[in-house]
JSON list of C-alpha atoms in Angstrom, two decimals:
[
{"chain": "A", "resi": 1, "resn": "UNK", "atom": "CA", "xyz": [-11.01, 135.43, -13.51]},
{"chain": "A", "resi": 2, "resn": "UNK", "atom": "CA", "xyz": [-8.58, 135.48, -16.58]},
{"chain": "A", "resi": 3, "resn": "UNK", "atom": "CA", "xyz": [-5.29, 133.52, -15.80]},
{"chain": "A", "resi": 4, "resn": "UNK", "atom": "CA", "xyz": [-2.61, 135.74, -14.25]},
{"chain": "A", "resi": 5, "resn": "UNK", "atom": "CA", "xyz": [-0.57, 136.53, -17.15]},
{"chain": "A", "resi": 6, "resn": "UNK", "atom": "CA", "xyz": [-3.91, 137.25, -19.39]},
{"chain": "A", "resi": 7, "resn": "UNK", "atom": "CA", "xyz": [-5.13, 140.00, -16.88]},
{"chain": "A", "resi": 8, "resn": "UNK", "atom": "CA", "xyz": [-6.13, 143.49, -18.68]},
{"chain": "A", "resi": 9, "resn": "UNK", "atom": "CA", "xyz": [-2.64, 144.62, -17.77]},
{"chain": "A", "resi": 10, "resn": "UNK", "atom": "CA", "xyz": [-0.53, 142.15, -19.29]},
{"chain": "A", "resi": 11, "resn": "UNK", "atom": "CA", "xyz": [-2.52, 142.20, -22.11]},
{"chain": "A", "resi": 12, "resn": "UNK", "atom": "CA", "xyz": [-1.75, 146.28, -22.47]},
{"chain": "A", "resi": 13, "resn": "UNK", "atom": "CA", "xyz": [1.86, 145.69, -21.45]},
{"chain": "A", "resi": 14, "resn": "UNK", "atom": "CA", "xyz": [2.44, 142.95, -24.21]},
{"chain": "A", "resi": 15, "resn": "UNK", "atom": "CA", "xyz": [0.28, 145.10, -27.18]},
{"chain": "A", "resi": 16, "resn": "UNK", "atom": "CA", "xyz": [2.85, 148.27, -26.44]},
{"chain": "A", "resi": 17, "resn": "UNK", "atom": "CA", "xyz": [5.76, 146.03, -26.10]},
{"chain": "A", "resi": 18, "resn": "UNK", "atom": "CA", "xyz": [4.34, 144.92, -29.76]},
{"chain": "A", "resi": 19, "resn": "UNK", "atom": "CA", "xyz": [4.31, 148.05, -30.76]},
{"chain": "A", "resi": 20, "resn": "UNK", "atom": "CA", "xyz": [7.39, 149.30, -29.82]},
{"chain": "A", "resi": 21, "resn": "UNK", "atom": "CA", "xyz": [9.00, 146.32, -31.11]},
{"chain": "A", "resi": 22, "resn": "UNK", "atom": "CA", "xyz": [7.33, 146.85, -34.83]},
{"chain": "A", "resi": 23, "resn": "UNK", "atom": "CA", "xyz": [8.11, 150.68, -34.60]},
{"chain": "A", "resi": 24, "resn": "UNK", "atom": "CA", "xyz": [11.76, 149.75, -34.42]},
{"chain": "A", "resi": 25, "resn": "UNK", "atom": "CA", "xyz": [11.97, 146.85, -36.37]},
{"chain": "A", "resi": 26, "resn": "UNK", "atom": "CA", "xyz": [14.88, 146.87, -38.76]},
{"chain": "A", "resi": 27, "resn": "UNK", "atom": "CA", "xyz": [16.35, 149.42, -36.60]},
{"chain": "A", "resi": 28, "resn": "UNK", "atom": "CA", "xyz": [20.65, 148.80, -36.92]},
{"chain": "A", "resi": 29, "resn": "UNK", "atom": "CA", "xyz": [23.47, 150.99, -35.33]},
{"chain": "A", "resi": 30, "resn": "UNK", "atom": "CA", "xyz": [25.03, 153.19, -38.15]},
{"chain": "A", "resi": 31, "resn": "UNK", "atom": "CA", "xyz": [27.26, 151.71, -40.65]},
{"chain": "A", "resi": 32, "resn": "UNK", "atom": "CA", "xyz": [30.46, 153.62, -39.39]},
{"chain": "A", "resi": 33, "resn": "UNK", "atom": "CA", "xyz": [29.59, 153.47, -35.58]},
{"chain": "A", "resi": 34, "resn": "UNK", "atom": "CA", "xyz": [32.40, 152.06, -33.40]},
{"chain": "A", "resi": 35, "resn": "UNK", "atom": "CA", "xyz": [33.28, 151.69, -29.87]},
{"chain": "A", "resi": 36, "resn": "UNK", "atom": "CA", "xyz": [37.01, 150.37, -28.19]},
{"chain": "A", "resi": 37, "resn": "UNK", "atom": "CA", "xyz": [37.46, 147.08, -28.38]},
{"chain": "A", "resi": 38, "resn": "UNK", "atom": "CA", "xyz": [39.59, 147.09, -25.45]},
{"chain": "A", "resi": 39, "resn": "UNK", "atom": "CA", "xyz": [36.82, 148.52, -23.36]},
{"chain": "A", "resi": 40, "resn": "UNK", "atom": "CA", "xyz": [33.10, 147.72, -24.89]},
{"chain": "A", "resi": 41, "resn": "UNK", "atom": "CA", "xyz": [33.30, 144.50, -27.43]},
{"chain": "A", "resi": 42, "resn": "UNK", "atom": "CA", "xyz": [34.50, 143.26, -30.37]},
{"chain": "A", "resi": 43, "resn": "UNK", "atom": "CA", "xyz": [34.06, 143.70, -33.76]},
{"chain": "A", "resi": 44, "resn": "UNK", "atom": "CA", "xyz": [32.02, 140.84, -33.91]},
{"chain": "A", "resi": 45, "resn": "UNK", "atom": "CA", "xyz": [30.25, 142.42, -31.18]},
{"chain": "A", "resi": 46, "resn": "UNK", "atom": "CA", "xyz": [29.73, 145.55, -32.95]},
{"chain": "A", "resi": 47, "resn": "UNK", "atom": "CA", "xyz": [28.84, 143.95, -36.32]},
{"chain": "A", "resi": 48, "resn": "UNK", "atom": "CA", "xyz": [25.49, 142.55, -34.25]},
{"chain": "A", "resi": 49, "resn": "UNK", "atom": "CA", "xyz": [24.33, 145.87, -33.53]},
{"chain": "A", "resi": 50, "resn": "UNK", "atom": "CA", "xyz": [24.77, 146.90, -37.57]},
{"chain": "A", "resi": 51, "resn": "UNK", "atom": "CA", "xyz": [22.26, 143.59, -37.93]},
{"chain": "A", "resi": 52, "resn": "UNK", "atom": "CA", "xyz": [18.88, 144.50, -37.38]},
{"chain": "A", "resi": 53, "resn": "UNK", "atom": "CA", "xyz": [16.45, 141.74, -35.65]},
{"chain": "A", "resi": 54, "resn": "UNK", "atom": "CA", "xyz": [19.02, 139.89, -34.35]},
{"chain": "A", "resi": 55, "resn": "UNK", "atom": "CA", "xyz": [18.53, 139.21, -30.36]},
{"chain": "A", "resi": 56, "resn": "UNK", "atom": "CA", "xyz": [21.45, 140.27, -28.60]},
{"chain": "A", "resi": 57, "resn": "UNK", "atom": "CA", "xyz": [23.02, 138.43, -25.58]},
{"chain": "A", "resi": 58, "resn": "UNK", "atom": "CA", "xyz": [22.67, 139.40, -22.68]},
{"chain": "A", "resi": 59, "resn": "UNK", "atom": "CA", "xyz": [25.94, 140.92, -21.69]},
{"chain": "A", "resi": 60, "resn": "UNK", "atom": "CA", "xyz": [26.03, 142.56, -25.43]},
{"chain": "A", "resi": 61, "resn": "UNK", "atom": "CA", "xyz": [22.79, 144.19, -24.49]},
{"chain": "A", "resi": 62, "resn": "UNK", "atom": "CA", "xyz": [23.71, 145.65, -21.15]},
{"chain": "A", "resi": 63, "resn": "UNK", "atom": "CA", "xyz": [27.40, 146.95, -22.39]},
{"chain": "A", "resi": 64, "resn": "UNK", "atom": "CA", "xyz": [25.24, 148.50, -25.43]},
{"chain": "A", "resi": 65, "resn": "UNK", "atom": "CA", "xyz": [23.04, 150.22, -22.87]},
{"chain": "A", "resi": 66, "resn": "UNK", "atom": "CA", "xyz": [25.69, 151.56, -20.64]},
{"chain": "A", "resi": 67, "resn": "UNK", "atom": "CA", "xyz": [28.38, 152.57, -23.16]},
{"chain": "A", "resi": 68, "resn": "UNK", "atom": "CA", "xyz": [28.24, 156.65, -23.53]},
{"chain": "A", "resi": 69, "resn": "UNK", "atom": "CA", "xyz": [30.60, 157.00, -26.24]},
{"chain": "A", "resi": 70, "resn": "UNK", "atom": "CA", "xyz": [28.53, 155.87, -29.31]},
{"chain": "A", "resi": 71, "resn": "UNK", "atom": "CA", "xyz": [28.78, 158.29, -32.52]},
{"chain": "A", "resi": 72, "resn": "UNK", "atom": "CA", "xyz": [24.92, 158.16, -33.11]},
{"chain": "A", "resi": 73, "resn": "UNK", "atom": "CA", "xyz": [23.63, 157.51, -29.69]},
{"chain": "A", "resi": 74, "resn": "UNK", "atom": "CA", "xyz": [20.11, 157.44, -31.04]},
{"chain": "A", "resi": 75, "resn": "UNK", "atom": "CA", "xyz": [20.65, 154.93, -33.67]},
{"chain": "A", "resi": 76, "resn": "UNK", "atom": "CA", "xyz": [22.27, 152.55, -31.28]},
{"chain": "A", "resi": 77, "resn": "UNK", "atom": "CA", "xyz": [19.26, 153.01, -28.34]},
{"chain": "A", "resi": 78, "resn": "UNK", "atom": "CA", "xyz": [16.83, 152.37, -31.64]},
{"chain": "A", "resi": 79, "resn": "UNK", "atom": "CA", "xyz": [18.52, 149.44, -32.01]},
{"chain": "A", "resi": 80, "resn": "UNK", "atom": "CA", "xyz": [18.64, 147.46, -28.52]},
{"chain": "A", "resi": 81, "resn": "UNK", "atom": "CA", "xyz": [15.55, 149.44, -27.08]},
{"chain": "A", "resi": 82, "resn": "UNK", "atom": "CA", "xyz": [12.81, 146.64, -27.73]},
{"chain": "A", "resi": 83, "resn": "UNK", "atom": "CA", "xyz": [14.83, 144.07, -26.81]},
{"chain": "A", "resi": 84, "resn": "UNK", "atom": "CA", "xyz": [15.93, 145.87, -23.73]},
{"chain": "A", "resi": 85, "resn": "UNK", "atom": "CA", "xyz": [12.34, 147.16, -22.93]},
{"chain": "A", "resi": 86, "resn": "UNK", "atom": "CA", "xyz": [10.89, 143.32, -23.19]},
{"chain": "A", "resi": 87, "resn": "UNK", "atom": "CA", "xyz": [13.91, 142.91, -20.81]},
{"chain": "A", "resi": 88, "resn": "UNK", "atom": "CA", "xyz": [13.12, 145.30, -18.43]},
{"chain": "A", "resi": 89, "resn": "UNK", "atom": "CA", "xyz": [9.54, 144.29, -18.70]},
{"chain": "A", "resi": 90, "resn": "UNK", "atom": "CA", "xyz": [10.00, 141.03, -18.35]},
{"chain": "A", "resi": 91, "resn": "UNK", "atom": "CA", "xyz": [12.02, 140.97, -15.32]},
{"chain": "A", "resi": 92, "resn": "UNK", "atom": "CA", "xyz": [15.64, 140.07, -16.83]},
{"chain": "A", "resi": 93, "resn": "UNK", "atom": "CA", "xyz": [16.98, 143.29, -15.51]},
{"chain": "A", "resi": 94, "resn": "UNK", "atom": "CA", "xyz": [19.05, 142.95, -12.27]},
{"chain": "A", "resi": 95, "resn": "UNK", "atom": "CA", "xyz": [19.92, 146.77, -10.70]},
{"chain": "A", "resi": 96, "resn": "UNK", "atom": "CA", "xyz": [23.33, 146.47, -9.15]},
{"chain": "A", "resi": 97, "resn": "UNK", "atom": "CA", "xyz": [22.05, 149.59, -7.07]},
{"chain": "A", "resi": 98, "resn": "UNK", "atom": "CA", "xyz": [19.05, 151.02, -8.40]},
{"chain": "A", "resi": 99, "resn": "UNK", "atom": "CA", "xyz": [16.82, 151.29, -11.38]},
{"chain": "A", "resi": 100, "resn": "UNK", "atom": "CA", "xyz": [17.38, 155.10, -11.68]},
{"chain": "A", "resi": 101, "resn": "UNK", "atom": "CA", "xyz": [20.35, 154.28, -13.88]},
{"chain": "A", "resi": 102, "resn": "UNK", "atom": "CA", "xyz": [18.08, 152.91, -16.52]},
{"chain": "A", "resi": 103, "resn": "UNK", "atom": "CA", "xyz": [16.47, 156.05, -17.19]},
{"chain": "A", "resi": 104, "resn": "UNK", "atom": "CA", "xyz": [19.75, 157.61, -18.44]},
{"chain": "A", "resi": 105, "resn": "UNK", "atom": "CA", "xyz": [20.08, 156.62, -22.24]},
{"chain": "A", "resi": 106, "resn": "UNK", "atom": "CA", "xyz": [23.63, 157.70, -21.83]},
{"chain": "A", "resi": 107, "resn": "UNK", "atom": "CA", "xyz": [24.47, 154.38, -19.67]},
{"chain": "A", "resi": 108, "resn": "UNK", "atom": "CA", "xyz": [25.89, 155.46, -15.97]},
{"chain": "A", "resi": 109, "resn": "UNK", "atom": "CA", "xyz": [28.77, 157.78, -14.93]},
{"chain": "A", "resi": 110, "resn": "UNK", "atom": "CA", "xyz": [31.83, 155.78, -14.84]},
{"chain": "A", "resi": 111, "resn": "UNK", "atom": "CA", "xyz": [29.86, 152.71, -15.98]},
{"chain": "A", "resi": 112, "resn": "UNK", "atom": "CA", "xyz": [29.83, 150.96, -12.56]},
{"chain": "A", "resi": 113, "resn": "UNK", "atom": "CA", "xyz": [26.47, 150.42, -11.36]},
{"chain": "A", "resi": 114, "resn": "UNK", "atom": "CA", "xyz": [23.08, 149.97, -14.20]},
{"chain": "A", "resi": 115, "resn": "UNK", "atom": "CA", "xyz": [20.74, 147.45, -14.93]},
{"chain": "A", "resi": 116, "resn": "UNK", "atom": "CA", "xyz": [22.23, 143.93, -15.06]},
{"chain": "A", "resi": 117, "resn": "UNK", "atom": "CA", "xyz": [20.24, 141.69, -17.87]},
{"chain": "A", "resi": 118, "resn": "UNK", "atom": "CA", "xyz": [19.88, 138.04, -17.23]},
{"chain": "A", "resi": 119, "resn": "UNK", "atom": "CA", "xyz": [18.70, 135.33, -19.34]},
{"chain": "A", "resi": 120, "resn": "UNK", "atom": "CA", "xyz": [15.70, 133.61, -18.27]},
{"chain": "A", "resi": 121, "resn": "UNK", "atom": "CA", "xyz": [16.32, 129.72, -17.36]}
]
């Protein structure tokens, strides 16, 4: 019996996390995307997302996910989604009332509930 993170499974669930992760390599937010400081980040913040390959923290990630007021929405989700999908796979992603939120690439309405990502220890 294969050890329990070699099973057929995990072995499927780490080649497509793979592959999603090479299909959006080098994947950045738009040059002239921005979001309020006062309410998503700073500059600093948003100068991460216009780096691709760079791992995000934590927080950065989720406020990326929920925010709903990006220019290029698209460019932004190509940007954290492999990182956020080895998140979600992983188990770093904490609902603070249910999962469904996740499955909205818009974030949540009124931004109060959505996945919470944790680092691992």
């Amino acid at each position: 019996m294969p050890p329990a993170d070699r099973t057929p499974s995990r072995l499927r669930l780490d080649a497509a996390l793979h592959g999603l992760a090479t299909t959006f390599r080098g994947m950045t937010a738009v040059p002239d995307e921005n979001n309020c400081e006062c309410h998503w980040g700073s500059a600093e913040d948003l100068a991460q997302l216009k780096t691709p390959d760079v791992a995000l923290d934590p927080d950065l990630l989720r406020r990326t996910w929920q925010a709903t007021d990006w220019s290029d929405h698209g460019a932004v989700l190509r940007r954290i989604l492999p990182q956020f999908t080895a998140a979600l796979a992983g188990g770093r992603v904490e609902p603070l009332f249910d999962m469904g939120t996740s499955a909205s690439p818009s974030g949540v309405a009124g931004g109060s509930s959505g996945p919470r990502i944790r680092r691992l220890p």
